Tab-separated table of C-alpha atoms in Angstrom:
chain	number	residue	atom	x	y	z
A	1	MET	CA	-67.258	87.922	17.370
A	2	ASN	CA	-63.842	87.488	18.961
A	3	GLY	CA	-65.439	87.154	22.416
A	4	PHE	CA	-67.918	84.605	21.059
A	5	GLU	CA	-65.120	82.529	19.541
A	6	LYS	CA	-63.170	82.620	22.802
A	7	THR	CA	-66.261	81.417	24.675
A	8	LEU	CA	-66.654	78.476	22.311
A	9	GLU	CA	-62.971	77.642	22.657
A	10	TRP	CA	-63.231	77.771	26.458
A	11	ILE	CA	-66.203	75.380	26.443
A	12	ALA	CA	-64.419	73.002	24.071
A	13	ASN	CA	-61.192	72.963	26.081
A	14	ASN	CA	-62.693	72.845	29.576
A	15	VAL	CA	-65.829	70.752	29.104
A	16	PHE	CA	-65.737	68.559	25.997
A	17	ASN	CA	-62.027	67.875	26.215
A	18	GLU	CA	-62.310	67.068	29.951
A	19	VAL	CA	-64.583	64.034	29.946
A	20	ALA	CA	-64.987	63.773	33.725
A	21	ILE	CA	-66.311	67.344	33.923
A	22	LEU	CA	-68.750	66.664	31.071
A	23	ILE	CA	-70.064	63.499	32.743
A	24	GLY	CA	-70.302	65.252	36.120
A	25	LEU	CA	-72.343	68.090	34.606
A	26	ILE	CA	-74.665	65.619	32.892
A	27	VAL	CA	-75.245	63.866	36.237
A	28	VAL	CA	-75.999	67.199	37.934
A	29	VAL	CA	-78.532	68.168	35.253
A	30	GLY	CA	-80.151	64.734	35.308
A	31	LEU	CA	-80.536	64.670	39.086
A	32	LEU	CA	-81.784	68.273	39.197
A	33	LEU	CA	-84.503	67.365	36.696
A	34	GLN	CA	-85.468	64.466	38.978
A	35	LYS	CA	-85.684	66.955	41.902
A	36	LYS	CA	-83.187	65.039	43.994
A	37	ARG	CA	-81.915	66.500	47.257
A	38	PHE	CA	-78.720	68.568	47.257
A	39	GLU	CA	-76.650	65.887	49.006
A	40	GLU	CA	-77.762	63.280	46.437
A	41	ILE	CA	-76.839	65.562	43.557
A	42	LEU	CA	-73.456	66.385	45.051
A	43	SER	CA	-72.539	62.798	45.892
A	44	GLY	CA	-73.802	61.449	42.551
A	45	ALA	CA	-71.845	64.018	40.557
A	46	ILE	CA	-68.657	63.430	42.541
A	47	ARG	CA	-68.913	59.623	42.309
A	48	ALA	CA	-69.460	59.836	38.545
A	49	THR	CA	-66.535	62.235	38.110
A	50	VAL	CA	-64.242	60.165	40.330
A	51	GLY	CA	-65.274	57.055	38.373
A	52	VAL	CA	-64.264	58.677	35.097
A	53	TYR	CA	-60.948	59.821	36.567
A	54	ALA	CA	-60.359	56.305	37.916
A	55	MET	CA	-61.002	54.947	34.423
A	56	PHE	CA	-58.491	57.344	32.913
A	57	ILE	CA	-55.948	56.697	35.655
A	58	GLY	CA	-56.200	53.017	34.720
A	59	ILE	CA	-55.814	53.922	31.077
A	60	GLY	CA	-52.809	56.081	31.899
A	61	VAL	CA	-51.122	53.228	33.764
A	62	PHE	CA	-51.098	50.867	30.798
A	63	VAL	CA	-50.974	53.352	27.914
A	64	GLY	CA	-47.331	53.979	28.827
A	65	GLY	CA	-46.739	50.249	28.474
A	66	LEU	CA	-48.502	50.217	25.118
A	67	SER	CA	-46.361	53.099	23.866
A	68	ALA	CA	-43.186	51.287	24.932
A	69	PHE	CA	-44.465	48.089	23.317
A	70	GLN	CA	-45.107	50.031	20.116
A	71	ALA	CA	-41.505	51.267	19.930
A	72	ILE	CA	-40.063	47.837	20.797
A	73	THR	CA	-42.272	46.024	18.269
A	74	ALA	CA	-41.269	48.406	15.480
A	75	SER	CA	-37.616	47.812	16.359
A	76	ALA	CA	-38.109	44.028	16.464
A	77	PHE	CA	-39.470	44.187	12.917
A	78	GLY	CA	-36.625	46.458	11.842
A	79	LYS	CA	-39.031	49.163	10.674
A	80	GLU	CA	-38.638	52.921	10.778
A	81	PRO	CA	-41.861	54.967	10.740
A	82	PRO	CA	-42.492	57.242	7.729
A	83	THR	CA	-41.607	60.913	7.953
A	84	SER	CA	-43.405	64.008	6.753
A	85	GLY	CA	-42.777	67.710	6.413
A	86	VAL	CA	-45.926	68.676	8.329
A	87	THR	CA	-46.607	67.636	11.910
A	88	LEU	CA	-49.917	67.170	13.657
A	89	ASP	CA	-48.871	69.742	16.259
A	90	GLU	CA	-48.342	72.328	13.515
A	91	PHE	CA	-51.762	71.586	12.047
A	92	MET	CA	-53.421	71.827	15.474
A	93	ALA	CA	-51.717	75.164	16.128
A	94	ASP	CA	-52.955	76.481	12.782
A	95	LYS	CA	-56.537	75.193	13.032
A	96	GLY	CA	-57.005	75.071	16.819
A	97	SER	CA	-59.679	77.754	16.973
A	98	VAL	CA	-61.620	76.137	14.117
A	99	ILE	CA	-61.514	72.734	15.835
A	100	ALA	CA	-62.722	74.204	19.146
A	101	MET	CA	-65.676	75.898	17.464
A	102	VAL	CA	-66.527	72.817	15.395
A	103	ILE	CA	-66.892	70.636	18.488
A	104	THR	CA	-69.053	73.195	20.336
A	105	VAL	CA	-71.350	74.084	17.433
A	106	ALA	CA	-71.590	70.398	16.469
A	107	PHE	CA	-72.771	69.402	19.946
A	108	LEU	CA	-75.544	71.995	19.831
A	109	MET	CA	-76.548	70.691	16.382
A	110	HIS	CA	-76.442	67.126	17.708
A	111	LEU	CA	-78.748	67.926	20.633
A	112	LEU	CA	-81.131	69.702	18.255
A	113	LEU	CA	-81.203	66.713	15.871
A	114	VAL	CA	-81.839	64.277	18.711
A	115	ARG	CA	-84.609	66.464	20.164
A	116	VAL	CA	-86.386	67.346	16.928
A	117	LEU	CA	-86.134	63.906	15.311
A	118	LYS	CA	-86.927	62.148	18.624
A	119	LEU	CA	-83.884	59.917	18.408
A	120	LYS	CA	-82.440	57.722	21.141
A	121	PHE	CA	-78.860	58.632	21.976
A	122	VAL	CA	-76.865	61.650	23.153
A	123	TYR	CA	-73.156	61.198	22.356
A	124	LEU	CA	-71.065	61.807	25.483
A	125	THR	CA	-67.582	60.422	24.734
A	126	GLY	CA	-65.899	63.789	25.153
A	127	HIS	CA	-62.316	63.085	24.051
A	128	LEU	CA	-63.531	61.417	20.846
A	129	MET	CA	-65.904	64.308	20.230
A	130	PHE	CA	-62.757	66.415	20.170
A	131	TRP	CA	-60.783	64.061	17.948
A	132	MET	CA	-63.572	63.559	15.434
A	133	SER	CA	-63.705	67.348	15.098
A	134	VAL	CA	-59.952	67.304	14.396
A	135	VAL	CA	-60.366	64.550	11.777
A	136	VAL	CA	-63.163	66.369	9.976
A	137	THR	CA	-61.284	69.689	10.018
A	138	ALA	CA	-58.162	67.996	8.625
A	139	SER	CA	-60.183	66.253	5.905
A	140	LEU	CA	-61.897	69.476	4.851
A	141	THR	CA	-58.535	71.250	4.804
A	142	ALA	CA	-57.026	68.470	2.662
A	143	GLY	CA	-59.907	68.563	0.189
A	144	TRP	CA	-60.860	72.234	0.266
A	145	GLY	CA	-57.792	74.143	1.431
A	146	SER	CA	-59.247	77.498	0.348
A	147	MET	CA	-62.503	77.100	2.310
A	148	GLY	CA	-63.337	80.092	4.532
A	149	LYS	CA	-63.111	79.761	8.318
A	150	TRP	CA	-66.825	79.969	9.139
A	151	THR	CA	-67.766	77.895	6.115
A	152	MET	CA	-65.437	75.185	7.400
A	153	ILE	CA	-66.862	75.504	10.927
A	154	LEU	CA	-70.482	75.153	9.782
A	155	ILE	CA	-69.855	72.324	7.316
A	156	GLY	CA	-67.539	70.548	9.732
A	157	SER	CA	-70.035	70.893	12.566
A	158	ALA	CA	-72.826	69.474	10.411
A	159	ILE	CA	-70.688	66.434	9.487
A	160	VAL	CA	-69.583	65.794	13.063
A	161	ALA	CA	-73.106	66.249	14.471
A	162	THR	CA	-74.482	63.828	11.891
A	163	TYR	CA	-71.878	61.227	12.841
A	164	TRP	CA	-72.578	61.569	16.578
A	165	THR	CA	-76.288	61.235	15.911
A	166	ILE	CA	-76.253	58.242	13.579
A	167	GLN	CA	-73.390	56.097	14.891
A	168	PRO	CA	-75.031	54.960	18.175
A	169	ILE	CA	-78.292	54.208	16.341
A	170	VAL	CA	-76.509	51.930	13.880
A	171	MET	CA	-74.952	50.071	16.827
A	172	GLN	CA	-78.131	49.896	18.919
A	173	LYS	CA	-79.206	46.294	18.322
A	174	LYS	CA	-75.656	44.985	18.566
A	175	MET	CA	-75.124	46.946	21.786
A	176	GLU	CA	-78.309	45.580	23.357
A	177	ARG	CA	-76.986	42.053	22.838
A	178	VAL	CA	-73.713	43.011	24.557
A	179	ILE	CA	-75.032	44.732	27.709
A	180	GLY	CA	-78.445	43.034	27.876
A	181	SER	CA	-80.401	46.290	28.091
A	182	GLN	CA	-81.005	49.677	26.494
A	183	ASP	CA	-79.455	51.580	29.399
A	184	TRP	CA	-76.803	53.226	27.236
A	185	GLY	CA	-75.497	53.179	23.689
A	186	TYR	CA	-72.113	52.687	22.084
A	187	GLY	CA	-70.446	56.039	21.444
A	188	HIS	CA	-66.992	55.323	20.064
A	189	THR	CA	-65.137	55.765	16.785
A	190	SER	CA	-64.443	52.027	16.590
A	191	ALA	CA	-68.093	51.291	15.754
A	192	SER	CA	-67.343	49.968	12.259
A	193	ALA	CA	-64.929	47.293	13.538
A	194	ALA	CA	-67.290	46.371	16.398
A	195	TYR	CA	-70.227	46.094	13.989
A	196	ILE	CA	-68.266	43.906	11.578
A	197	GLY	CA	-67.079	41.717	14.474
A	198	ALA	CA	-70.677	41.205	15.588
A	199	ALA	CA	-71.952	40.578	12.053
A	200	ILE	CA	-69.237	38.017	11.260
A	201	GLY	CA	-69.590	36.448	14.705
A	202	GLU	CA	-73.250	35.708	14.015
A	203	LYS	CA	-72.217	33.718	10.935
A	204	ILE	CA	-69.303	31.709	12.281
A	205	GLY	CA	-69.840	31.064	15.991
A	206	ASP	CA	-72.233	30.289	18.817
A	207	PRO	CA	-72.346	32.923	21.590
A	208	GLU	CA	-73.596	30.381	24.137
A	209	LYS	CA	-71.447	27.326	23.471
A	210	GLN	CA	-68.307	29.262	22.515
A	211	ASP	CA	-68.504	32.156	24.973
A	212	THR	CA	-64.981	33.323	25.844
A	213	GLU	CA	-65.934	33.584	29.501
A	214	LYS	CA	-66.946	29.895	29.613
A	215	LEU	CA	-64.018	28.369	27.764
A	216	LYS	CA	-62.911	25.063	29.237
A	217	MET	CA	-59.173	24.934	29.792
A	218	PRO	CA	-56.766	22.283	31.062
A	219	ARG	CA	-56.196	22.518	34.779
A	220	TRP	CA	-52.658	23.830	34.303
A	221	LEU	CA	-54.077	26.743	32.271
A	222	SER	CA	-56.969	27.471	34.615
A	223	PHE	CA	-55.283	30.685	35.803
A	224	PHE	CA	-56.237	32.226	32.432
A	225	LYS	CA	-59.822	32.411	33.688
A	226	ASP	CA	-58.725	35.319	35.894
A	227	VAL	CA	-58.547	38.284	33.517
A	228	ASN	CA	-55.937	40.074	35.660
A	229	VAL	CA	-53.623	37.050	35.617
A	230	SER	CA	-54.150	36.288	31.922
A	231	THR	CA	-53.536	39.932	30.971
A	232	ALA	CA	-50.270	40.046	32.904
A	233	VAL	CA	-49.019	36.734	31.494
A	234	VAL	CA	-49.930	37.507	27.862
A	235	ILE	CA	-48.473	41.026	27.864
A	236	MET	CA	-45.355	39.787	29.675
A	237	ALA	CA	-44.787	37.114	27.023
A	238	ILE	CA	-45.284	39.582	24.169
A	239	MET	CA	-42.913	42.134	25.718
A	240	LEU	CA	-40.150	39.610	26.396
A	241	VAL	CA	-40.351	38.022	22.921
A	242	SER	CA	-40.368	41.441	21.238
A	243	MET	CA	-37.336	42.539	23.253
A	244	ALA	CA	-35.453	39.409	22.190
A	245	PHE	CA	-35.532	40.679	18.585
A	246	ALA	CA	-35.405	44.436	19.203
A	247	ASP	CA	-32.430	46.778	19.293
A	248	PRO	CA	-31.173	46.887	22.921
A	249	ALA	CA	-30.800	50.653	22.629
A	250	VAL	CA	-34.554	50.933	22.012
A	251	TYR	CA	-35.750	48.914	24.982
A	252	ASN	CA	-33.022	50.355	27.227
A	253	ALA	CA	-34.313	53.831	26.394
A	254	GLN	CA	-37.895	52.755	27.183
A	255	ALA	CA	-36.832	51.175	30.477
A	256	ASP	CA	-34.909	54.320	31.453
A	257	THR	CA	-38.114	56.370	31.277
A	258	TYR	CA	-39.417	54.249	34.166
A	259	SER	CA	-36.207	53.732	36.131
A	260	ALA	CA	-32.599	54.532	35.308
A	261	THR	CA	-31.366	51.713	37.566
A	262	MET	CA	-33.777	48.877	36.791
A	263	ASN	CA	-32.698	46.067	34.481
A	264	PRO	CA	-34.722	46.332	31.206
A	265	TRP	CA	-35.850	42.686	31.431
A	266	VAL	CA	-37.161	43.254	34.924
A	267	TRP	CA	-38.796	46.443	33.639
A	268	ALA	CA	-40.615	44.370	30.993
A	269	ILE	CA	-42.085	42.138	33.706
A	270	VAL	CA	-43.038	45.146	35.826
A	271	SER	CA	-44.658	46.799	32.791
A	272	ALA	CA	-46.828	43.730	32.184
A	273	LEU	CA	-47.949	43.678	35.818
A	274	ARG	CA	-48.685	47.412	35.697
A	275	PHE	CA	-50.641	46.855	32.496
A	276	ALA	CA	-52.867	44.315	34.288
A	277	ALA	CA	-53.275	46.686	37.227
A	278	GLY	CA	-54.299	49.436	34.821
A	279	ILE	CA	-57.003	47.209	33.344
A	280	ALA	CA	-58.327	46.433	36.839
A	281	ILE	CA	-58.469	50.150	37.708
A	282	LEU	CA	-60.141	50.930	34.383
A	283	LEU	CA	-62.889	48.353	34.938
A	284	PHE	CA	-63.480	49.653	38.470
A	285	GLY	CA	-63.806	53.218	37.169
A	286	VAL	CA	-66.194	52.131	34.417
A	287	ARG	CA	-68.494	50.416	36.898
A	288	MET	CA	-68.363	53.388	39.244
A	289	PHE	CA	-69.348	56.061	36.733
A	290	LEU	CA	-71.946	53.877	35.009
A	291	ALA	CA	-73.649	53.333	38.360
A	292	GLU	CA	-74.249	57.116	38.459
A	293	ILE	CA	-74.635	58.275	34.855
A	294	VAL	CA	-77.274	55.711	33.853
A	295	PRO	CA	-79.869	56.477	36.556
A	296	ALA	CA	-79.053	60.205	36.536
A	297	PHE	CA	-79.624	60.411	32.796
A	298	LYS	CA	-83.230	59.343	33.420
A	299	GLY	CA	-84.015	62.951	34.351
A	300	ILE	CA	-82.796	64.155	30.944
A	301	SER	CA	-84.554	61.242	29.228
A	302	ASP	CA	-87.861	61.983	30.952
A	303	LYS	CA	-87.970	65.768	30.874
A	304	LEU	CA	-85.360	67.443	28.681
A	305	ILE	CA	-84.816	65.189	25.655
A	306	PRO	CA	-87.536	62.522	25.969
A	307	GLY	CA	-86.633	58.881	25.392
A	308	THR	CA	-82.879	59.384	25.101
A	309	ARG	CA	-79.971	57.417	26.520
A	310	PRO	CA	-76.271	58.347	26.812
A	311	ALA	CA	-73.866	56.931	24.219
A	312	LEU	CA	-70.639	56.124	26.062
A	313	ASP	CA	-67.000	55.110	25.586
A	314	CYS	CA	-65.889	51.629	24.486
A	315	PRO	CA	-64.502	50.507	27.887
A	316	THR	CA	-68.112	50.384	29.127
A	317	VAL	CA	-68.480	47.042	27.309
A	318	PHE	CA	-65.253	45.532	28.661
A	319	PRO	CA	-66.773	44.166	31.915
A	320	TYR	CA	-69.209	42.035	29.897
A	321	SER	CA	-66.503	39.869	28.280
A	322	PRO	CA	-63.069	40.705	29.725
A	323	THR	CA	-61.455	37.616	28.191
A	324	ALA	CA	-62.807	38.628	24.780
A	325	VAL	CA	-61.066	41.994	25.225
A	326	MET	CA	-57.687	40.250	25.331
A	327	ILE	CA	-58.590	37.929	22.431
A	328	GLY	CA	-59.681	40.891	20.321
A	329	PHE	CA	-56.509	42.804	21.175
A	330	LEU	CA	-54.232	39.870	20.335
A	331	SER	CA	-56.088	39.105	17.093
A	332	SER	CA	-55.980	42.764	16.078
A	333	THR	CA	-52.254	43.003	16.865
A	334	ALA	CA	-51.415	39.777	15.022
A	335	VAL	CA	-53.184	40.896	11.838
A	336	PHE	CA	-51.577	44.328	11.976
A	337	LEU	CA	-48.091	42.872	12.436
A	338	VAL	CA	-48.607	40.606	9.414
A	339	LEU	CA	-49.544	43.665	7.338
A	340	MET	CA	-46.584	45.532	8.807
A	341	TRP	CA	-44.294	42.886	7.327
A	342	LEU	CA	-46.318	42.346	4.141
A	343	PHE	CA	-46.560	45.898	2.793
A	344	PRO	CA	-42.789	46.515	2.461
A	345	ALA	CA	-42.131	42.898	1.393
A	346	LEU	CA	-44.602	43.099	-1.523
A	347	GLY	CA	-44.170	46.797	-2.236
A	348	TRP	CA	-47.822	47.569	-1.510
A	349	PHE	CA	-48.680	51.252	-1.104
A	350	GLY	CA	-45.156	52.112	-2.190
A	351	GLY	CA	-43.731	49.810	0.486
A	352	PHE	CA	-45.344	51.925	3.200
A	353	VAL	CA	-43.994	51.218	6.690
A	354	LEU	CA	-46.822	50.837	9.195
A	355	VAL	CA	-46.528	52.159	12.733
A	356	PRO	CA	-48.066	49.767	15.302
A	357	PRO	CA	-50.701	51.929	17.105
A	358	MET	CA	-50.953	49.822	20.252
A	359	ILE	CA	-53.591	52.008	21.909
A	360	MET	CA	-55.889	51.685	18.877
A	361	LEU	CA	-55.117	47.985	18.598
A	362	PHE	CA	-56.110	47.516	22.241
A	363	PHE	CA	-59.268	49.632	22.722
A	364	PRO	CA	-61.089	49.198	19.387
A	365	GLY	CA	-59.667	45.671	19.057
A	366	GLY	CA	-60.837	44.749	22.543
A	367	ALA	CA	-64.277	46.252	21.985
A	368	ALA	CA	-64.644	44.484	18.635
A	369	GLY	CA	-63.681	41.282	20.459
A	370	VAL	CA	-66.495	41.808	22.972
A	371	PHE	CA	-69.070	42.450	20.238
A	372	GLY	CA	-67.818	39.456	18.293
A	373	ASN	CA	-67.999	37.220	21.366
A	374	LYS	CA	-71.518	38.276	22.328
A	375	HIS	CA	-72.697	37.452	18.806
A	376	GLY	CA	-70.495	34.465	17.972
A	377	GLY	CA	-68.341	33.343	20.883
A	378	TRP	CA	-64.563	33.174	20.627
A	379	PRO	CA	-64.576	32.869	16.789
A	380	GLY	CA	-66.464	36.164	16.700
A	381	ALA	CA	-63.980	37.728	19.139
A	382	VAL	CA	-61.103	36.693	16.871
A	383	ALA	CA	-62.948	38.021	13.801
A	384	GLY	CA	-63.728	41.340	15.488
A	385	GLY	CA	-60.100	41.887	16.455
A	386	ALA	CA	-58.940	40.889	12.970
A	387	ALA	CA	-61.361	43.379	11.397
A	388	ASN	CA	-59.872	46.138	13.528
A	389	GLY	CA	-56.320	45.126	12.568
A	390	LEU	CA	-57.234	45.252	8.870
A	391	PHE	CA	-58.888	48.656	9.280
A	392	LEU	CA	-55.845	50.105	11.017
A	393	GLY	CA	-53.303	48.590	8.618
A	394	PHE	CA	-54.921	49.515	5.315
A	395	GLY	CA	-56.370	52.726	6.728
A	396	GLN	CA	-52.966	53.939	7.877
A	397	ALA	CA	-51.249	53.190	4.555
A	398	ILE	CA	-53.955	54.900	2.492
A	399	THR	CA	-54.803	57.867	4.706
A	400	TRP	CA	-51.205	58.934	5.388
A	401	HIS	CA	-50.927	60.021	1.757
A	402	LEU	CA	-54.341	61.701	1.729
A	403	LEU	CA	-53.419	63.889	4.726
A	404	THR	CA	-49.906	64.769	3.533
A	405	ASN	CA	-50.386	68.502	4.073
A	406	THR	CA	-52.533	68.366	7.231
A	407	GLY	CA	-50.515	66.298	9.679
A	408	PRO	CA	-50.451	62.761	8.247
A	409	GLN	CA	-49.452	61.447	11.694
A	410	MET	CA	-53.180	61.517	12.367
A	411	ALA	CA	-53.442	58.440	10.153
A	412	THR	CA	-51.226	56.529	12.594
A	413	LEU	CA	-53.334	57.521	15.622
A	414	ALA	CA	-56.727	56.686	14.161
A	415	ASP	CA	-59.684	54.528	15.116
A	416	PRO	CA	-61.511	52.738	12.250
A	417	ASP	CA	-64.285	55.327	11.916
A	418	TRP	CA	-61.730	58.119	11.470
A	419	TYR	CA	-60.696	56.579	8.178
A	420	ILE	CA	-64.261	56.136	6.999
A	421	VAL	CA	-65.169	59.771	7.726
A	422	ASN	CA	-61.975	61.015	6.064
A	423	TRP	CA	-62.572	58.947	2.925
A	424	ALA	CA	-66.233	59.983	2.744
A	425	ILE	CA	-65.343	63.686	2.885
A	426	LEU	CA	-62.635	63.372	0.227
A	427	PHE	CA	-64.991	61.305	-1.942
A	428	VAL	CA	-67.427	64.235	-2.065
A	429	ARG	CA	-64.573	66.427	-3.331
A	430	HIS	CA	-63.648	64.003	-6.146
A	431	PRO	CA	-66.542	61.573	-6.752
A	432	PHE	CA	-65.177	60.442	-10.128
A	433	GLY	CA	-61.416	60.304	-9.546
A	434	PHE	CA	-61.189	56.566	-10.237
A	435	ALA	CA	-57.698	56.675	-11.766
A	436	ASP	CA	-56.186	59.224	-9.405
A	437	GLY	CA	-53.856	57.176	-7.153
A	438	TYR	CA	-55.050	56.944	-3.560
A	439	GLN	CA	-58.009	59.125	-4.474
A	440	GLY	CA	-59.067	56.291	-6.796
A	441	PHE	CA	-59.505	54.027	-3.791
A	442	VAL	CA	-61.469	56.765	-2.031
A	443	THR	CA	-63.754	57.100	-5.048
A	444	VAL	CA	-64.524	53.388	-5.194
A	445	PHE	CA	-65.022	53.322	-1.429
A	446	GLY	CA	-67.324	56.332	-1.624
A	447	TRP	CA	-69.704	54.759	-4.109
A	448	LEU	CA	-69.792	51.510	-2.146
A	449	LEU	CA	-70.515	53.546	0.976
A	450	CYS	CA	-73.386	55.290	-0.803
A	451	LEU	CA	-74.947	51.907	-1.570
A	452	ALA	CA	-74.409	50.727	2.019
A	453	VAL	CA	-75.897	53.928	3.466
A	454	ALA	CA	-78.929	53.676	1.201
A	455	TYR	CA	-79.537	50.086	2.237
A	456	GLY	CA	-78.831	50.812	5.903
A	457	GLY	CA	-81.054	53.880	5.910
A	458	TYR	CA	-83.944	51.899	4.470
A	459	SER	CA	-83.412	49.150	7.063
A	460	LEU	CA	-83.299	51.652	9.926
A	461	TYR	CA	-86.428	53.349	8.634
A	462	LYS	CA	-88.301	50.067	8.694
A	463	ARG	CA	-86.925	49.201	12.143
A	464	PHE	CA	-87.802	52.480	13.845
A	465	LYS	CA	-90.983	53.391	12.001
A	466	GLY	CA	-93.659	53.860	14.617
A	467	GLN	CA	-91.365	52.625	17.424
A	468	LYS	CA	-91.951	54.248	20.797
A	469	PRO	CA	-89.160	54.953	23.259
A	470	VAL	CA	-88.582	51.939	25.500
A	471	ALA	CA	-88.100	52.380	29.226
A	472	ALA	CA	-84.641	51.418	30.378
A	473	ALA	CA	-84.386	47.849	31.551
A	474	PRO	CA	-82.921	47.202	34.980
A	475	SER	CA	-79.180	47.034	34.702
A	476	GLU	CA	-76.715	45.262	36.897
A	477	GLN	CA	-74.625	48.403	36.711
A	478	ARG	CA	-77.179	50.387	38.768
A	479	GLU	CA	-76.553	48.236	41.796
A	480	LEU	CA	-72.777	48.353	41.669
A	481	HIS	CA	-72.489	51.406	43.888
A	482	HIS	CA	-74.227	49.474	46.656
A	483	VAL	CA	-71.616	46.679	46.544
């Protein structure tokens, strides 16, 4: 059994936790099933892998800026993050083998569910497959600390596999509106914020007349139509204003990590320009790997798991409304900062001090902005970002206390769906704890979720009853590698 566990851990660490390798292997399998020539398989797999690495290089360029912005913003607000006696690293060290086996067993369960139930999407967002396994393991540990190792692995795997299977299906119709086809699904743990952004957008805006990409601006603001320019200008303004109110020691320390000799105000400008460059690299990488994974997956869809499509990471929707990405991010950040001031001022959640999670404010916020825009124009983009900011603010304050003994820092690093899964698991442990502090919120949430799931399940049943798999529509992404 020890050898078996080590094999599962190796697969988890070297395949699922290395997204480019996972995507490359999927391309190889897909092209082999289509009986492509060796040189086509090799070049397709390498282009897909390089595209994913390009995407993550872009992410790496501006994530450093987001982390610095996070520290400077917290300083500008005069807030110190909460402390705990248990760290996430300690929890990961204790439960690392369980997490590795959960992700591997869950993926096998997921493929089985998709194949047997003839569903549409195979979840391929590798790094979030890993993190959702961490979230579920932490939630089970918080609720059932005495649960045996293999019991936790099997139950955790079943929960994770169910999430991977259902989440892209729930997003299917919304995703089709965004990308204009059924070529791939949305596989990201920000689905709840994106769905809410789309649903609200439909009620408050017009996706044609108020499209963020068609906004009419005064001539002197016309440069905002270029997403690279607008990104640099907006981030530069935010950085400089935040630094004006922050402790100089904080932003000096952040600037020193980039250059010990550069003036911190110049560093802020450089960081904004690097942020915009990172976005440009990210979008290039997205286009590059989509141009390979979508047609390659046809082999799997035709022969291995009939009728399926890949469910992919949130940046795959960014090229469809890049201006909406920035609107969603700014809206999400603004709402979160208001809550960051409000909670201590009013004593909510014991005066809990929020930590601005800039990465989660950007990616889920940007994606929710895109979904909101495609369903309701710029008002929908604003609403989608705001929904993400509310999720992250309230979710952080509530979930920190629920994960006290399992690395509560996870609550500050979370996407919206992480909170929902955590609350759902803890609800099952105490379905009637209405008066039990934070568990009382979880109980109320759990029963409301039961009603929503029942209604949603009935709606999905009616939608997909008797529906045959639809051939993928031509996608503009398939031609990008010829450009």
